CSV table of C-alpha atoms and ligand atoms in Angstrom, one decimal:
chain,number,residue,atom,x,y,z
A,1421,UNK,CA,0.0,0.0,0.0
A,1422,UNK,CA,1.2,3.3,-1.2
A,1423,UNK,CA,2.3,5.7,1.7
A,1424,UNK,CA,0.9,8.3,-0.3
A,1425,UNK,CA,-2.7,7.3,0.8
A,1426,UNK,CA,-4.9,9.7,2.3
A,1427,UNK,CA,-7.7,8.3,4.4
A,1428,UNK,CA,-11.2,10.5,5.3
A,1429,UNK,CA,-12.6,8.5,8.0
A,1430,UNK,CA,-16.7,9.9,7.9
A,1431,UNK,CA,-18.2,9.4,11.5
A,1432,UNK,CA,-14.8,8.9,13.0
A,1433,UNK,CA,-16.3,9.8,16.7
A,1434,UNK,CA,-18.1,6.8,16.8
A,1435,UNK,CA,-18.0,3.4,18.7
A,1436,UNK,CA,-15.8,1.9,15.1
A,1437,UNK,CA,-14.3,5.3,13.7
A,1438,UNK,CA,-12.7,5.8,17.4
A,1439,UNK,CA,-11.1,2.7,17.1
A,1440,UNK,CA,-10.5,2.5,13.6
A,1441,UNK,CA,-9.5,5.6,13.6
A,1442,UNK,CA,-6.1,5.0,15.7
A,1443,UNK,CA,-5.2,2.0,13.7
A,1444,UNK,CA,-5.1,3.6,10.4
A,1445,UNK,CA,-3.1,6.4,12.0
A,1446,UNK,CA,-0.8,3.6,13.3
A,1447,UNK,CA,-0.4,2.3,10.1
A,1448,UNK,CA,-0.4,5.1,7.4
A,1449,UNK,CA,0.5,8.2,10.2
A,1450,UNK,CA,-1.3,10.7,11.4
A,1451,UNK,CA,-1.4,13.2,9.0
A,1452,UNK,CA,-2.6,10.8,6.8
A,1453,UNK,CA,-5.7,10.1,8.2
A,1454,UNK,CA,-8.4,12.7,8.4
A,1455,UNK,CA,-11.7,11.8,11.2
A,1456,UNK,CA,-14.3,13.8,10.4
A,1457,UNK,CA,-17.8,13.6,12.2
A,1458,UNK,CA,-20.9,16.2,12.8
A,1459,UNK,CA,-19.5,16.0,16.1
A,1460,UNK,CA,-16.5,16.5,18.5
A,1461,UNK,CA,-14.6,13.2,18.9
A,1462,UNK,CA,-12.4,12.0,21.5
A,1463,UNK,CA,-9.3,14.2,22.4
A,1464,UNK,CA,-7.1,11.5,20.8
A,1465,UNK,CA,-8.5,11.4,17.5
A,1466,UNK,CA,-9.0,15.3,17.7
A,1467,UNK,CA,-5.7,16.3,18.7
A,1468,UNK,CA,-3.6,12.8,16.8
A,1469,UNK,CA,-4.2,14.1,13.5
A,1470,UNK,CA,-6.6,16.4,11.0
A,1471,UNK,CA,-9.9,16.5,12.5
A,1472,UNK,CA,-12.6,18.7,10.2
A,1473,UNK,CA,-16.3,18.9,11.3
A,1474,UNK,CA,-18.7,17.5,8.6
A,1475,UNK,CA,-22.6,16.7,7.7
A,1476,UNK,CA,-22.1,13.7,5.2
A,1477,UNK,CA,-25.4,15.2,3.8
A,1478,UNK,CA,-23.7,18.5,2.7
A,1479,UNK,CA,-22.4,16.9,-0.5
A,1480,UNK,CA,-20.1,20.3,-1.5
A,1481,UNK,CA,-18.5,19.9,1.8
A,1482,UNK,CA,-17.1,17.0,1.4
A,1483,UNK,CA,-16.2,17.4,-1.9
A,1484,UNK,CA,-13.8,20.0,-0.9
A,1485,UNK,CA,-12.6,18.1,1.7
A,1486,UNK,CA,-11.8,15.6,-0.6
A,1487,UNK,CA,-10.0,18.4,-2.8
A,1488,UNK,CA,-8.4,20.1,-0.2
A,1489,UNK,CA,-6.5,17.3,1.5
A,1490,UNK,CA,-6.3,15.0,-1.4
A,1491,UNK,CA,-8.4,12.3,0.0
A,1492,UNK,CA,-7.2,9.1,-1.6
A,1493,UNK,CA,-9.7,6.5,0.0
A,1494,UNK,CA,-12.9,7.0,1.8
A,1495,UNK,CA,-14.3,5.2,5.2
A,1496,UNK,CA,-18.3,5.6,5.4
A,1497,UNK,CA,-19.2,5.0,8.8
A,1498,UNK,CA,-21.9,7.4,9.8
A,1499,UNK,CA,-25.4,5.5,9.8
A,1500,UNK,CA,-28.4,5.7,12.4
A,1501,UNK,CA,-28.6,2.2,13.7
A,1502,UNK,CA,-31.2,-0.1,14.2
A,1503,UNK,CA,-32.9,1.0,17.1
A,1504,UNK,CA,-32.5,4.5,16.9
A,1505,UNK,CA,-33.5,4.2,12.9
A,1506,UNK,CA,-36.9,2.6,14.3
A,1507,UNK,CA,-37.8,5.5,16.7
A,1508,UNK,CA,-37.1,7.8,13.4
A,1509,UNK,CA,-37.8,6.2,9.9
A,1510,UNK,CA,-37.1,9.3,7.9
A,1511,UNK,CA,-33.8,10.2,9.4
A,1512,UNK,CA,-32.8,6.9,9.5
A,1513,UNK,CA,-33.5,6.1,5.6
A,1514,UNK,CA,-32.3,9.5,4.3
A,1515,UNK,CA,-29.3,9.3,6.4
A,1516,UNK,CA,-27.8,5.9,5.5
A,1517,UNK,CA,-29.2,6.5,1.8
A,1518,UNK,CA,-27.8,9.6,1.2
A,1519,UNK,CA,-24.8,9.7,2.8
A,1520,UNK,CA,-23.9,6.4,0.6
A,1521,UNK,CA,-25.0,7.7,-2.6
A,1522,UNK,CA,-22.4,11.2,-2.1
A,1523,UNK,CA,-19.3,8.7,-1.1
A,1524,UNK,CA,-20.1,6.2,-4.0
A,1525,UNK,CA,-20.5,8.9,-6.2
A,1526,UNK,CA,-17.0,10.1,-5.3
A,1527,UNK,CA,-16.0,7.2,-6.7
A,1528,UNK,CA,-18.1,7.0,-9.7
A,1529,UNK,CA,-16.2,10.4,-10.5
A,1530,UNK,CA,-13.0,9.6,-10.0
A,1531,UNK,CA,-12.1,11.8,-6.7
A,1532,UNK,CA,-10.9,8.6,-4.9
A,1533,UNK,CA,-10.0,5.3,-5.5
A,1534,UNK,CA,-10.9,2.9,-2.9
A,1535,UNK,CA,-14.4,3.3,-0.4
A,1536,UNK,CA,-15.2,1.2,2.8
A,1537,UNK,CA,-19.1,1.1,3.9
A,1538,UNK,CA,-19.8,-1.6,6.2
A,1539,UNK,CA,-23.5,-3.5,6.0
A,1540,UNK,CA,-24.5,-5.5,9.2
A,1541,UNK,CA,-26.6,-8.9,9.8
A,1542,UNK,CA,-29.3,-6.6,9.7
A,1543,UNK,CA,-30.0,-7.2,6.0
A,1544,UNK,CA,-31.4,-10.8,7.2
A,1545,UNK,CA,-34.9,-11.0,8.5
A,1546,UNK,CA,-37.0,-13.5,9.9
A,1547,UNK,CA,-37.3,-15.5,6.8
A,1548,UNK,CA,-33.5,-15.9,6.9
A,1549,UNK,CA,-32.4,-19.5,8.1
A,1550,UNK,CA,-31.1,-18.6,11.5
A,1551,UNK,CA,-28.3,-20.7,12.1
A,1552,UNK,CA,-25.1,-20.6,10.1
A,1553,UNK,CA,-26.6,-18.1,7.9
A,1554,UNK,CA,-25.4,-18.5,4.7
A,1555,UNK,CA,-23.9,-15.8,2.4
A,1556,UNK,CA,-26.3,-15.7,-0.2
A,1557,UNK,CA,-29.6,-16.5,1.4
A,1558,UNK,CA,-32.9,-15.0,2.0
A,1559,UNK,CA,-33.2,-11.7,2.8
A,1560,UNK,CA,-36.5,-10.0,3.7
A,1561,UNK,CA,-35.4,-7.3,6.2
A,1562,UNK,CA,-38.3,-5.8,8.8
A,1563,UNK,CA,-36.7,-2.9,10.1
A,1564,UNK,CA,-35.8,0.2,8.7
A,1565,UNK,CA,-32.2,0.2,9.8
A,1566,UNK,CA,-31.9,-3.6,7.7
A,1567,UNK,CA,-33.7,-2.2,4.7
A,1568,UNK,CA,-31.1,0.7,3.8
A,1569,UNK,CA,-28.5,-1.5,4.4
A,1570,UNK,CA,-29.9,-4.2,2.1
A,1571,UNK,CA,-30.5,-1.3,-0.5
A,1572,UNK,CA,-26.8,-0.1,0.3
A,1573,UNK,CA,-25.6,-3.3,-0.8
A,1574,UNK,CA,-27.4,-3.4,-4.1
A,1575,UNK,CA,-26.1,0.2,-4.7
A,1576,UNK,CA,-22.5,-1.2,-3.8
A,1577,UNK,CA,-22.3,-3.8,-5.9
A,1578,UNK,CA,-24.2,-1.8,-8.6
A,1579,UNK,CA,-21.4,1.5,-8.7
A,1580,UNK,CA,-18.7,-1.3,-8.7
A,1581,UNK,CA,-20.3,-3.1,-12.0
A,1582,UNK,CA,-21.6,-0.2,-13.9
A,1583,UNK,CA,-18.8,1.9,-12.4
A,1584,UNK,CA,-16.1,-0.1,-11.2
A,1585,UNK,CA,-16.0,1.6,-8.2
A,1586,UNK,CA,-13.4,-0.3,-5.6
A,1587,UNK,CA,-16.1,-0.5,-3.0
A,1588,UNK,CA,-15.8,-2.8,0.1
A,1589,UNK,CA,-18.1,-4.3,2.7
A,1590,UNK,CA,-18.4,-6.6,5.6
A,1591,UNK,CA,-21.8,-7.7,6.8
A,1592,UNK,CA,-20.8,-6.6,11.0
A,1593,UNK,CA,-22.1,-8.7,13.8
A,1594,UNK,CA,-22.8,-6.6,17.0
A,1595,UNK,CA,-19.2,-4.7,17.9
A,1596,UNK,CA,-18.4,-5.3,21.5
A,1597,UNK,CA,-15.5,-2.8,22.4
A,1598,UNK,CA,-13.9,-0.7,25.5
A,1599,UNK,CA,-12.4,2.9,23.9
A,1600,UNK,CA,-16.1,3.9,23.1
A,1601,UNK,CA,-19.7,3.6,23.3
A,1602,UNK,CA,-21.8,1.9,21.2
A,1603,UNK,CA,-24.6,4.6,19.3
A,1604,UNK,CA,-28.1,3.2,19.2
A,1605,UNK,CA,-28.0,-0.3,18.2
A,1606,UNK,CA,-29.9,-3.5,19.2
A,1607,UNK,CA,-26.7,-5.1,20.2
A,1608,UNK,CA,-25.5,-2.5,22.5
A,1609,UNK,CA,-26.2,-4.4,25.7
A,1610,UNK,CA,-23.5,-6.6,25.4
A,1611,UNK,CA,-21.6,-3.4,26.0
A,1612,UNK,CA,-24.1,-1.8,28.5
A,1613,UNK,CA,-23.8,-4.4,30.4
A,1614,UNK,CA,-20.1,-4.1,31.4
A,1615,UNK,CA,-20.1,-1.0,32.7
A,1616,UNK,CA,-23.0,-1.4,34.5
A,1617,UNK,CA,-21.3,-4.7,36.2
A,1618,UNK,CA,-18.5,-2.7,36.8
A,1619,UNK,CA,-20.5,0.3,38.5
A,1620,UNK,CA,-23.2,-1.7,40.5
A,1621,UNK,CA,-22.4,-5.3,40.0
A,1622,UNK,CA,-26.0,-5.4,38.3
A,1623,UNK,CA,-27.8,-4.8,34.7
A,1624,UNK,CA,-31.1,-5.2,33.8
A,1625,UNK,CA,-31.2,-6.5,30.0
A,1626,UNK,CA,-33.4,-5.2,27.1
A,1627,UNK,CA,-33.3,-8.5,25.2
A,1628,UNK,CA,-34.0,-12.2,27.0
A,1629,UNK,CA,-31.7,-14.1,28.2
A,1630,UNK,CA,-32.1,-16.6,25.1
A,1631,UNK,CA,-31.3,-14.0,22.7
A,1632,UNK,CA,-28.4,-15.4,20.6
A,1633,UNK,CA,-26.6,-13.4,18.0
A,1634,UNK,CA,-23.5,-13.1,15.9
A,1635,UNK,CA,-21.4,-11.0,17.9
A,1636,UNK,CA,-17.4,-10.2,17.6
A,1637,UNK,CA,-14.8,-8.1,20.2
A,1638,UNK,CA,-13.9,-4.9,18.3
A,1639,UNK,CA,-10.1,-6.1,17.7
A,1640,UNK,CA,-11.3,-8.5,15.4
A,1641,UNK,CA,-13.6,-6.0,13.6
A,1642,UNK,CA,-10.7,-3.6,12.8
A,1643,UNK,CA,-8.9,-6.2,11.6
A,1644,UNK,CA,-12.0,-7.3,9.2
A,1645,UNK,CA,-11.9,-4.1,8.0
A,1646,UNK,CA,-8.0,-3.3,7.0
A,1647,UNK,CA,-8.1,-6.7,5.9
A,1648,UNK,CA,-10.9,-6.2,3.0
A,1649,UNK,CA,-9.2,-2.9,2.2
A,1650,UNK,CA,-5.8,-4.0,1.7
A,1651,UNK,CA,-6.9,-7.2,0.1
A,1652,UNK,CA,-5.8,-7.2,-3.7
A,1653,UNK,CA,-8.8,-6.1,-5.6
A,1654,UNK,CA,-9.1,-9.4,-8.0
A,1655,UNK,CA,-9.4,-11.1,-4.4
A,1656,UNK,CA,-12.6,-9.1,-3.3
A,1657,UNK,CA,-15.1,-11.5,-5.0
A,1658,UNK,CA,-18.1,-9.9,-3.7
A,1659,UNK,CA,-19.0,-6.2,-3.8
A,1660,UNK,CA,-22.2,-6.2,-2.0
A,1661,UNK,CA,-21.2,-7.1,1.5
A,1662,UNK,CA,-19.4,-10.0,3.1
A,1663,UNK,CA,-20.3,-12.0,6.1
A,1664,UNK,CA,-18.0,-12.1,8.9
A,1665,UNK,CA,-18.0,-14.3,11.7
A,1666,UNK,CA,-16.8,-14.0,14.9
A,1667,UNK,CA,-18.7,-15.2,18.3
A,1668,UNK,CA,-22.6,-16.1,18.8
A,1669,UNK,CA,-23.5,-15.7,22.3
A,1670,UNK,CA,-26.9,-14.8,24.6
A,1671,UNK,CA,-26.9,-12.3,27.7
A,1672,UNK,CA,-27.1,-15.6,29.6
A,1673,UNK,CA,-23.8,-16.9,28.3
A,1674,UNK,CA,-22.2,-13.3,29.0
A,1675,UNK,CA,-23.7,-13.4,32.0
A,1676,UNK,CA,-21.5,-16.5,33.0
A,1677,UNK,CA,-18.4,-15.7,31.5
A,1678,UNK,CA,-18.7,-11.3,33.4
A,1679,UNK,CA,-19.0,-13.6,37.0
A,1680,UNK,CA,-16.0,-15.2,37.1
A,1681,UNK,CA,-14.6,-11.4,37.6
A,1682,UNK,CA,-17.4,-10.0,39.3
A,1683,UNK,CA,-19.2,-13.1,41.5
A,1684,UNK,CA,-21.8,-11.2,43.0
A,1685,UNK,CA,-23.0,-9.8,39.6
A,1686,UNK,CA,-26.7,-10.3,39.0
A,1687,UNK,CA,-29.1,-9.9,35.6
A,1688,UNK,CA,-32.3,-8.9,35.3
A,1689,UNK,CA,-34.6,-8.8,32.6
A,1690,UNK,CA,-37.3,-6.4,31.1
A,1691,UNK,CA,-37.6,-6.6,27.2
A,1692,UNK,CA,-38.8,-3.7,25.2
A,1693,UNK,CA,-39.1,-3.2,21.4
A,1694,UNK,CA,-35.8,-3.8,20.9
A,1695,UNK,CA,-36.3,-7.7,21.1
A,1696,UNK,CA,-38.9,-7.9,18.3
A,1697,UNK,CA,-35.6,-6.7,16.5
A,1698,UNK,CA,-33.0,-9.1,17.7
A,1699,UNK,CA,-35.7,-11.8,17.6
A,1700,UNK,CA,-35.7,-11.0,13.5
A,1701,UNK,CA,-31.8,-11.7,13.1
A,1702,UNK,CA,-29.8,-14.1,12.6
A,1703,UNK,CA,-27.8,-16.5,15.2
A,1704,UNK,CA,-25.0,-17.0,13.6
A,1705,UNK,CA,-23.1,-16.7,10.3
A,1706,UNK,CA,-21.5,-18.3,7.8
A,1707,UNK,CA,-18.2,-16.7,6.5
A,1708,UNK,CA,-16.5,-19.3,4.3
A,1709,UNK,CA,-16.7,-17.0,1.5
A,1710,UNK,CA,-14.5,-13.9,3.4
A,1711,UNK,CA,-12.5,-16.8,5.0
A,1712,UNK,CA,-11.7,-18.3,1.1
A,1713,UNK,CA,-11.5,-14.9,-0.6
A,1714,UNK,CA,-9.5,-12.8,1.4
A,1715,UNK,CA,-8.0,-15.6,4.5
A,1716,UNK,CA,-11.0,-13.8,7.3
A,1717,UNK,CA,-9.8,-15.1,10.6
A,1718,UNK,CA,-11.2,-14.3,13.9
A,1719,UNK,CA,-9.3,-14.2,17.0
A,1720,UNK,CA,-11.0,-13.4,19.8
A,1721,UNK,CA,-13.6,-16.2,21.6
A,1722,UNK,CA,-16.3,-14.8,24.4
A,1723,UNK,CA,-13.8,-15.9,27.2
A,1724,UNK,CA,-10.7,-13.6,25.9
A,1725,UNK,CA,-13.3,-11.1,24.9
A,1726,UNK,CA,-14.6,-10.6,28.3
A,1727,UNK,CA,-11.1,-10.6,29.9
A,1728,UNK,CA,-9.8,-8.1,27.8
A,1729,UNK,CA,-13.2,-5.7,28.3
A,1730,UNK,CA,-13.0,-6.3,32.1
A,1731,UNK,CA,-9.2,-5.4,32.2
A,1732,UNK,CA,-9.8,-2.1,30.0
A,1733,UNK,CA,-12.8,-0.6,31.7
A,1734,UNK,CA,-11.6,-2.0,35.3
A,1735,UNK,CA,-9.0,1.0,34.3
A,1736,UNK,CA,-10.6,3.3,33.2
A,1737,UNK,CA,-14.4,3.0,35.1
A,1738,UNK,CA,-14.4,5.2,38.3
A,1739,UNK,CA,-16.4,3.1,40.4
A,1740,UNK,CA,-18.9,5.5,42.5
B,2147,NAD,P1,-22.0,5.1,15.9
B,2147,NAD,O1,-23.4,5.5,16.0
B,2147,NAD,O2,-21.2,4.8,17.1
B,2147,NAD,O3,-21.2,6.2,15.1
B,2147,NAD,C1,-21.7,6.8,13.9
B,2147,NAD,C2,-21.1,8.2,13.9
B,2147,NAD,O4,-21.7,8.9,12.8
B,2147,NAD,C3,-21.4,9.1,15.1
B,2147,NAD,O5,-20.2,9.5,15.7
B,2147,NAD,C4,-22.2,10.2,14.6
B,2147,NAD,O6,-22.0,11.4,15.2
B,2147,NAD,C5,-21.8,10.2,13.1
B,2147,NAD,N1,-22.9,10.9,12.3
B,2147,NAD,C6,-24.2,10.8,12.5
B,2147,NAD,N2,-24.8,11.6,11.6
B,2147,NAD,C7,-23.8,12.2,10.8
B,2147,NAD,C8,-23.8,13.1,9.8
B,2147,NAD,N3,-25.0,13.6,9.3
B,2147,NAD,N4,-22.6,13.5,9.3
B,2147,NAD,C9,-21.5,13.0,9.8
B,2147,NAD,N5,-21.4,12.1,10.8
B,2147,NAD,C10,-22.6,11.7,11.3
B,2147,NAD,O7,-22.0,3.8,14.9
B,2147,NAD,P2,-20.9,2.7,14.8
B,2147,NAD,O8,-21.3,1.6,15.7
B,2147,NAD,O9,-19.5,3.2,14.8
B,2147,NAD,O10,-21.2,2.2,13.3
B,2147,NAD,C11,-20.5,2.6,12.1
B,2147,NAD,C12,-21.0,1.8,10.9
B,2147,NAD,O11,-20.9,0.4,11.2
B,2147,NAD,C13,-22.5,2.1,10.6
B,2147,NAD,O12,-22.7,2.1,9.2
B,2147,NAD,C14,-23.2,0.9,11.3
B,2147,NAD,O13,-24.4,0.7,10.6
B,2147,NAD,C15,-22.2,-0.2,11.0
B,2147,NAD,N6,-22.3,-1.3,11.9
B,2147,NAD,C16,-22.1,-1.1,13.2
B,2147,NAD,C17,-22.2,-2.2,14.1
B,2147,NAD,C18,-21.9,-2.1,15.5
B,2147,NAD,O14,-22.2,-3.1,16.3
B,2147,NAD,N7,-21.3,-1.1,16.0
B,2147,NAD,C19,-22.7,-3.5,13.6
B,2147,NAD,C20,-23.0,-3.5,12.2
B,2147,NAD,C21,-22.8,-2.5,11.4
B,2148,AKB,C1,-27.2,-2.6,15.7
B,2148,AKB,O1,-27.5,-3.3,16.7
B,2148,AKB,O2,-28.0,-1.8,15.1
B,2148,AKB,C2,-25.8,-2.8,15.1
B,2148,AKB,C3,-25.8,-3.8,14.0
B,2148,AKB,C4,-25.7,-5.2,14.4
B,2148,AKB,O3,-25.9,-3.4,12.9
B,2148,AKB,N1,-25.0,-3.2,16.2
């Protein structure tokens, strides 16, 4: 990879963008890498390297951002997620719509070379065969949030074959990760619920303690993500989305696994529309085609997840 690369990172304050954010600085330095959000970020990813404020829906804005710093590749990761998109349909379809149709289009016109918009399993829907899901499978999404990103796929793969736009995708899981908080999804509990063991030694849960999903520790999600991106084009097969695969675990299971640090940590239970949600996605996934395509590993099972997340925020969480 050329180390002339210039990377605009598009809702860099968020739970992925924070993280991401300080690996691609790692990798390509810091004044390579340019966060943007609508909002403040962290002070690290403020103060590490160009920070500009930016709508993604203010198209000539970002296309002199793109001019002015000579934005090479592009990393989409603002979105309303699934829960939040539910509470607000409009926002949440113009939002993830729009803001994908200005960064394809970037491509489509030659400003940059190379985009990264992540999907989720929320393009599956209760149709979808649960367990294993397959990569190419049915998918009949009933939420708002899972609808854009379906469409979002179709317009992917759609810029890269009328286009040939070098877009890349990954179908996430639900991100569990320490540096920041998760922004309005129906798998934020499995974050939640740390800090809440941490603070009181108790959580009461959203979803049911049989709610199993395709999960994966935000380590492993980073490393999804450079992966694709520095994957040789001719191996990125598929330019909708891929599945990735990481962990599949229930709040019970977590449960389990948070009280052999904290043994007097108790769960309780009061679901609320955000299990009609979970309830519609899948279990688990199958990845064999990121795995054969571009060598996908995981690394991270739910017992070196949770070590890791209760050594962080043990450090950082001032206990009251
Ligand atoms: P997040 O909500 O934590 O972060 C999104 C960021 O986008 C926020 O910092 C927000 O301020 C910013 N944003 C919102 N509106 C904006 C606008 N108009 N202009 C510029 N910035 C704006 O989300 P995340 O968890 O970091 O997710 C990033 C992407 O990954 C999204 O596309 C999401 O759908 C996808 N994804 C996330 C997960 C997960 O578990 N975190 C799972 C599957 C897919
Ligand atoms: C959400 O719950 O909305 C996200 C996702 C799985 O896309 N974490």
């Amino acid at each position: 990879m050329s180390s002339k690369e210039v990377i605009l990172v598009i809702g860099a304050a968020g739970q992925i963008g924070t993280d991401l954010v300080i690996e691609l600085r790692k990798r390509y330095g810091d004044s390579q890498v340019v966060a943007s959000d609508i909002r403040d970020a962290s002070e690290e990813i403020m103060e590490g390297g160009p920070f500009v404020h930016l709508d993604i829906m203010d198209e000539l804005k970002l296309n002199q951002i793109v001019k002015e710093f000579g934005v090479t590749q592009v990393y989409l990761l603002a979105a309303i997620l699934s829960a939040t998109a539910e509470r607000n349909i409009e926002l949440g379809w113009r939002l993830n719509m729009r803001s994908l149709s200005h960064v394809l289009d970037l491509g489509r016109f030659k400003k940059v070379k190379k985009i990264y918009w992540p999907s989720s399993i929320a393009v599956f829907g209760p149709t979808t065969p649960s367990i294993n899901t397959p990569q190419l499978t049915i998918t009949e999404p009933n939420t708002v949030y899972g609808i854009s990103k379906l469409a979002g796929e179709r317009w992917c793969e759609y810029y890269n074959s009328k286009f040939g736009v070098d877009v890349r995708s990954i179908r996430y899981p639900g991100l569990v990760g320490w540096t920041a908080p998760p922004g309005g999804g129906t798998t934020d509990y499995a974050v939640s619920i740390f800090h809440e063991a941490i603070k009181y030694s108790s959580y009461e849960c959203f979803l049911s303690e049989e709610t199993t999903l395709p999960m994966m520790y935000m380590p492993d999600a980073i490393k999804a993500t450079l992966d694709i991106m520095e994957a040789p084009a001719e191996q990125v097969k598929i330019r909708s989305s891929y599945n990735v695969g990481g962990i599949s675990f229930n709040p019970k299971q977590l449960t389990e696994e948070i009280k052999r640090h904290i043994p007097d940590f108790t769960i309780s239970y009061k679901t609320d529309y955000r299990q009609q949600i979970a309830d519609s996605w899948p279990a688990s996934m199958d990845d064999s085609a990121a795995r054969a395509d571009w060598n996908w590993q995981h690394q991270y099972g739910l017992t070196e997840m949770v070590d890791e997340m209760m050594v962080n925020l043990k450090r950082i969480i001032t206990v009251y």
